[in-house]
Tab-separated table of C-alpha atoms in Angstrom:
chain	number	residue	atom	x	y	z
Q	1	UNK	CA	112.208	128.555	87.572
Q	2	UNK	CA	110.101	131.371	89.500
Q	3	UNK	CA	106.035	133.007	88.127
Q	4	UNK	CA	103.864	130.799	86.531
Q	5	UNK	CA	104.597	127.710	85.302
Q	6	UNK	CA	102.730	125.489	81.982
Q	7	UNK	CA	103.567	121.865	81.098
Q	8	UNK	CA	103.637	120.094	78.263
Q	9	UNK	CA	102.759	116.723	78.394
Q	10	UNK	CA	103.057	113.199	76.259
Q	11	UNK	CA	102.106	109.783	77.286
Q	12	UNK	CA	103.067	105.915	75.639
Q	13	UNK	CA	101.727	103.011	76.270
Q	14	UNK	CA	102.428	99.742	73.908
Q	15	UNK	CA	102.455	95.836	74.444
Q	16	UNK	CA	105.133	95.138	72.869
Q	17	UNK	CA	106.684	92.851	69.743
Q	18	UNK	CA	106.200	89.416	72.464
Q	19	UNK	CA	102.915	89.883	74.537
Q	20	UNK	CA	98.741	90.529	73.146
Q	21	UNK	CA	98.258	91.517	76.892
Q	22	UNK	CA	99.057	95.091	78.346
Q	23	UNK	CA	100.079	94.266	81.887
Q	24	UNK	CA	100.817	98.331	82.107
Q	25	UNK	CA	98.706	101.090	83.166
Q	26	UNK	CA	99.009	105.543	83.635
Q	27	UNK	CA	97.473	108.014	84.925
Q	28	UNK	CA	97.454	111.772	83.687
Q	29	UNK	CA	95.659	114.189	85.555
Q	30	UNK	CA	95.431	118.230	85.057
Q	31	UNK	CA	94.554	121.137	86.719
Q	32	UNK	CA	94.927	124.426	88.372
Q	33	UNK	CA	94.778	127.296	91.664
Q	34	UNK	CA	95.240	130.461	90.883
Q	35	UNK	CA	95.828	130.443	87.581
Q	36	UNK	CA	98.843	127.578	88.381
Q	37	UNK	CA	98.806	124.264	86.263
Q	38	UNK	CA	98.792	121.285	89.005
Q	39	UNK	CA	99.511	118.049	87.866
Q	40	UNK	CA	99.321	113.814	88.693
Q	41	UNK	CA	100.972	110.898	86.751
Q	42	UNK	CA	101.356	107.598	86.914
Q	43	UNK	CA	102.769	104.330	85.489
Q	44	UNK	CA	101.492	100.967	87.200
Q	45	UNK	CA	102.587	98.448	86.300
Q	46	UNK	CA	101.607	95.261	86.265
Q	47	UNK	CA	103.487	91.933	87.275
Q	48	UNK	CA	104.911	89.801	84.613
Q	49	UNK	CA	103.730	86.000	84.737
Q	50	UNK	CA	100.349	86.343	87.224
Q	51	UNK	CA	96.981	85.814	85.528
Q	52	UNK	CA	95.258	89.545	87.434
Q	53	UNK	CA	98.479	91.801	87.016
Q	54	UNK	CA	96.813	93.936	83.698
Q	55	UNK	CA	93.975	94.339	86.894
Q	56	UNK	CA	96.213	94.776	89.878
Q	57	UNK	CA	97.834	98.517	87.788
Q	58	UNK	CA	94.065	98.916	86.522
Q	59	UNK	CA	93.144	98.778	90.742
Q	60	UNK	CA	96.409	100.926	91.181
Q	61	UNK	CA	95.370	104.207	88.232
Q	62	UNK	CA	91.632	103.536	89.256
Q	63	UNK	CA	92.260	104.568	93.324
Q	64	UNK	CA	94.229	107.289	92.292
Q	65	UNK	CA	92.316	108.391	90.408
Q	66	UNK	CA	89.381	108.665	92.933
Q	67	UNK	CA	92.626	110.125	95.482
Q	68	UNK	CA	92.117	113.320	92.624
Q	69	UNK	CA	88.674	113.687	92.985
Q	70	UNK	CA	88.503	112.859	96.493
Q	71	UNK	CA	90.815	114.172	98.682
Q	72	UNK	CA	92.851	116.548	96.951
Q	73	UNK	CA	90.493	119.512	96.779
Q	74	UNK	CA	91.341	119.941	100.517
Q	75	UNK	CA	95.179	119.635	100.383
Q	76	UNK	CA	95.171	122.792	97.328
Q	77	UNK	CA	94.989	126.544	98.375
Q	78	UNK	CA	96.039	129.911	96.071
Q	79	UNK	CA	99.190	129.814	98.054
Q	80	UNK	CA	99.970	126.000	97.594
Q	81	UNK	CA	99.705	122.704	97.876
Q	82	UNK	CA	99.668	121.526	102.081
Q	83	UNK	CA	102.470	119.793	101.085
Q	84	UNK	CA	103.845	117.605	104.365
Q	85	UNK	CA	99.463	116.794	104.357
Q	86	UNK	CA	99.972	115.362	100.847
Q	87	UNK	CA	102.778	113.725	101.336
Q	88	UNK	CA	100.779	111.169	103.634
Q	89	UNK	CA	97.864	111.096	101.886
Q	90	UNK	CA	99.295	109.935	99.078
Q	91	UNK	CA	101.316	106.847	101.071
Q	92	UNK	CA	97.374	106.513	102.298
Q	93	UNK	CA	96.375	105.855	99.288
Q	94	UNK	CA	99.118	103.775	98.379
Q	95	UNK	CA	98.123	101.481	101.414
Q	96	UNK	CA	95.057	101.670	100.391
Q	97	UNK	CA	95.946	99.995	96.532
Q	98	UNK	CA	97.778	97.888	98.158
Q	99	UNK	CA	95.104	96.458	100.444
Q	100	UNK	CA	92.173	96.727	97.699
Q	101	UNK	CA	94.839	94.370	95.340
Q	102	UNK	CA	95.412	91.748	98.044
Q	103	UNK	CA	91.996	92.048	98.527
Q	104	UNK	CA	91.389	91.310	94.535
Q	105	UNK	CA	93.502	88.722	95.046
Q	106	UNK	CA	91.754	86.773	97.751
Q	107	UNK	CA	88.407	86.623	96.513
Q	108	UNK	CA	89.646	85.672	92.948
Q	109	UNK	CA	92.110	82.886	94.176
Q	110	UNK	CA	94.762	84.012	91.090
Q	111	UNK	CA	97.783	86.111	92.181
Q	112	UNK	CA	98.603	89.568	91.321
Q	113	UNK	CA	100.813	92.832	91.760
Q	114	UNK	CA	101.802	95.659	90.155
Q	115	UNK	CA	104.208	98.572	90.647
Q	116	UNK	CA	103.780	101.813	90.869
Q	117	UNK	CA	105.709	104.980	90.212
Q	118	UNK	CA	103.739	108.324	91.007
Q	119	UNK	CA	104.295	112.326	90.105
Q	120	UNK	CA	102.807	115.425	91.761
Q	121	UNK	CA	103.932	118.370	90.578
Q	122	UNK	CA	103.127	122.316	91.375
Q	123	UNK	CA	105.142	125.285	89.812
Q	124	UNK	CA	108.441	123.860	89.675
Q	125	UNK	CA	108.200	121.361	92.802
Q	126	UNK	CA	107.088	117.772	92.610
Q	127	UNK	CA	106.695	114.747	94.489
Q	128	UNK	CA	107.701	111.095	93.768
Q	129	UNK	CA	106.200	108.091	95.188
Q	130	UNK	CA	107.340	104.469	94.123
Q	131	UNK	CA	107.501	100.650	94.916
Q	132	UNK	CA	109.060	98.714	92.650
Q	133	UNK	CA	110.873	98.797	89.436
Q	134	UNK	CA	108.973	101.160	87.489
Q	135	UNK	CA	111.687	104.415	87.684
Q	136	UNK	CA	111.221	108.634	87.165
Q	137	UNK	CA	113.735	110.587	84.898
Q	138	UNK	CA	114.797	113.857	85.374
Q	139	UNK	CA	116.236	114.808	81.237
Q	140	UNK	CA	118.363	117.622	80.660
Q	141	UNK	CA	121.355	118.656	79.984
Q	142	UNK	CA	124.091	115.338	79.721
Q	143	UNK	CA	122.642	111.824	81.192
Q	144	UNK	CA	119.543	111.244	82.571
Q	145	UNK	CA	119.325	111.524	86.013
Q	146	UNK	CA	117.653	107.972	88.034
Q	147	UNK	CA	115.228	110.092	90.611
Q	148	UNK	CA	114.141	106.635	92.142
Q	149	UNK	CA	115.786	103.030	92.953
Q	150	UNK	CA	114.868	100.040	92.040
Q	151	UNK	CA	112.869	97.658	94.327
Q	152	UNK	CA	114.907	94.622	92.766
Q	153	UNK	CA	117.001	91.688	93.843
Q	154	UNK	CA	119.796	92.632	91.639
Q	155	UNK	CA	119.943	96.584	92.611
Q	156	UNK	CA	120.272	94.923	96.071
Q	157	UNK	CA	122.989	93.138	95.955
Q	158	UNK	CA	124.723	95.827	93.945
Q	159	UNK	CA	124.326	98.760	96.209
Q	160	UNK	CA	125.850	96.170	99.106
Q	161	UNK	CA	129.012	95.739	96.607
Q	162	UNK	CA	128.167	92.221	96.062
Q	163	UNK	CA	127.193	92.490	92.448
Q	164	UNK	CA	128.346	95.327	89.265
Q	165	UNK	CA	125.941	97.069	86.822
Q	166	UNK	CA	126.904	94.495	84.188
Q	167	UNK	CA	126.889	91.245	86.342
Q	168	UNK	CA	123.075	92.148	87.349
Q	169	UNK	CA	121.719	92.811	83.237
Q	170	UNK	CA	122.097	89.661	82.685
Q	171	UNK	CA	121.475	87.776	86.296
Q	172	UNK	CA	118.953	85.140	86.157
Q	173	UNK	CA	117.401	87.159	89.285
Q	174	UNK	CA	117.405	90.686	87.492
Q	175	UNK	CA	113.750	90.523	87.209
Q	176	UNK	CA	113.654	89.553	91.214
Q	177	UNK	CA	111.324	92.529	92.841
Q	178	UNK	CA	111.585	92.508	96.838
Q	179	UNK	CA	108.905	95.676	96.869
Q	180	UNK	CA	105.477	95.891	95.211
Q	181	UNK	CA	101.604	96.394	95.882
Q	182	UNK	CA	99.512	93.629	96.279
Q	183	UNK	CA	101.547	90.447	96.874
Q	184	UNK	CA	102.287	91.628	100.980
Q	185	UNK	CA	100.524	93.390	103.690
Q	186	UNK	CA	103.783	95.741	103.522
Q	187	UNK	CA	106.155	96.906	101.006
Q	188	UNK	CA	108.896	99.761	100.904
Q	189	UNK	CA	108.215	103.388	99.780
Q	190	UNK	CA	110.523	106.036	98.379
Q	191	UNK	CA	109.486	109.451	98.622
Q	192	UNK	CA	111.575	111.844	96.685
Q	193	UNK	CA	111.485	115.888	96.741
Q	194	UNK	CA	112.827	117.756	93.966
Q	195	UNK	CA	112.548	121.011	91.247
Q	196	UNK	CA	112.359	121.286	87.939
Q	197	UNK	CA	114.184	124.081	86.305
Q	198	UNK	CA	114.666	125.432	82.947
Q	199	UNK	CA	114.974	122.913	79.833
Q	200	UNK	CA	114.813	120.046	81.739
Q	201	UNK	CA	111.620	117.532	81.652
Q	202	UNK	CA	110.655	114.760	84.385
Q	203	UNK	CA	110.079	111.071	82.493
Q	204	UNK	CA	108.057	108.265	84.478
Q	205	UNK	CA	108.366	104.586	82.831
Q	206	UNK	CA	108.007	101.012	83.387
Q	207	UNK	CA	111.296	98.857	82.745
Q	208	UNK	CA	110.343	97.058	79.567
Q	209	UNK	CA	110.653	101.300	78.724
Q	210	UNK	CA	113.893	101.852	80.378
Q	211	UNK	CA	115.095	98.704	79.478
Q	212	UNK	CA	114.814	99.797	75.943
Q	213	UNK	CA	114.776	103.383	75.410
Q	214	UNK	CA	117.374	103.887	78.411
Q	215	UNK	CA	120.348	104.937	75.636
Q	216	UNK	CA	118.501	107.134	74.246
Q	217	UNK	CA	117.098	109.097	76.451
Q	218	UNK	CA	121.036	111.475	77.176
Q	219	UNK	CA	119.789	112.275	72.774
Q	220	UNK	CA	116.246	113.889	73.533
Q	221	UNK	CA	115.853	116.878	72.333
Q	222	UNK	CA	114.067	119.026	74.767
Q	223	UNK	CA	113.031	121.220	73.038
Q	224	UNK	CA	110.651	120.111	70.451
Q	225	UNK	CA	106.701	118.860	72.136
Q	226	UNK	CA	106.289	116.078	74.518
Q	227	UNK	CA	104.443	113.953	72.444
Q	228	UNK	CA	107.001	113.914	69.340
Q	229	UNK	CA	110.138	113.126	72.139
Q	230	UNK	CA	107.915	110.214	73.352
Q	231	UNK	CA	106.914	108.919	69.903
Q	232	UNK	CA	110.346	108.627	68.435
Q	233	UNK	CA	111.725	106.394	71.926
Q	234	UNK	CA	108.979	104.627	71.720
Q	235	UNK	CA	109.577	104.047	67.534
Q	236	UNK	CA	112.933	103.182	68.883
Q	237	UNK	CA	112.227	100.799	71.648
Q	238	UNK	CA	110.152	98.775	68.867
Q	239	UNK	CA	112.874	98.242	66.528
Q	240	UNK	CA	114.865	97.019	69.446
Q	241	UNK	CA	113.217	93.280	71.158
Q	242	UNK	CA	110.805	94.970	72.836
Q	243	UNK	CA	110.236	91.845	75.548
Q	244	UNK	CA	107.790	93.549	77.555
Q	245	UNK	CA	104.956	95.883	77.754
Q	246	UNK	CA	105.887	99.345	77.602
Q	247	UNK	CA	104.757	103.206	79.019
Q	248	UNK	CA	105.717	106.842	79.639
Q	249	UNK	CA	104.492	109.833	80.307
Q	250	UNK	CA	106.158	112.996	79.723
Q	251	UNK	CA	106.115	116.349	81.464
Q	252	UNK	CA	107.866	119.204	80.022
Q	253	UNK	CA	107.987	122.422	82.663
Q	254	UNK	CA	107.796	126.142	80.798
Q	255	UNK	CA	107.297	129.592	82.037
Q	256	UNK	CA	103.692	130.805	81.034
Q	257	UNK	CA	103.517	133.857	79.061
Q	258	UNK	CA	103.024	137.583	80.379
């Protein structure tokens, strides 16, 4: 997709059918340089069962919002972002999130942590960074394509050939995370680069959302507004068990009218 690109965006967040507290948080920021829009999107899922999960995910999106205001402007120009500098700057911001959440946990004496998946989109190009099991998908013709890999014990065992996806789906350790923010000094951070083509869309979501809605992603009508698509997916998810919080962001690019 060449030329000036615009974005149609939507988001949903819901506590689900079984929980009263929503430990998910999201961020959607939009700007423009020389007529070209750009976006920062993030989904953070506070770790279930931890007293400070909602505070951990809130800290993550608040620090990313601060990064948008204070760090990003120096990385942008009319020719586009300084992509290597932007990738490094976001990695540093994620390190700050890990430190801040760990410090808050120490101060309050209660456990807390969060996953994080974020995307920076400029024109048709995107960068993805993630820790944990919140996901990004590329939607379009055919089956949805996962752009992230889960940092979970089951995903590791599947990659090693010791577990099948069917076994993992019912395994008692299927929710065990191997990398998160705010729990330990170190964590695993993945970076992915790509482009959005005509008719495609980028979806970021928490595990509660994709556990209920993944089967419906292939049939999404991406000619409809992004908010309409997400509203329909959420409604379908809530007709199921929806035992966890559900959060998602959707971006649909389209060429600017001349």
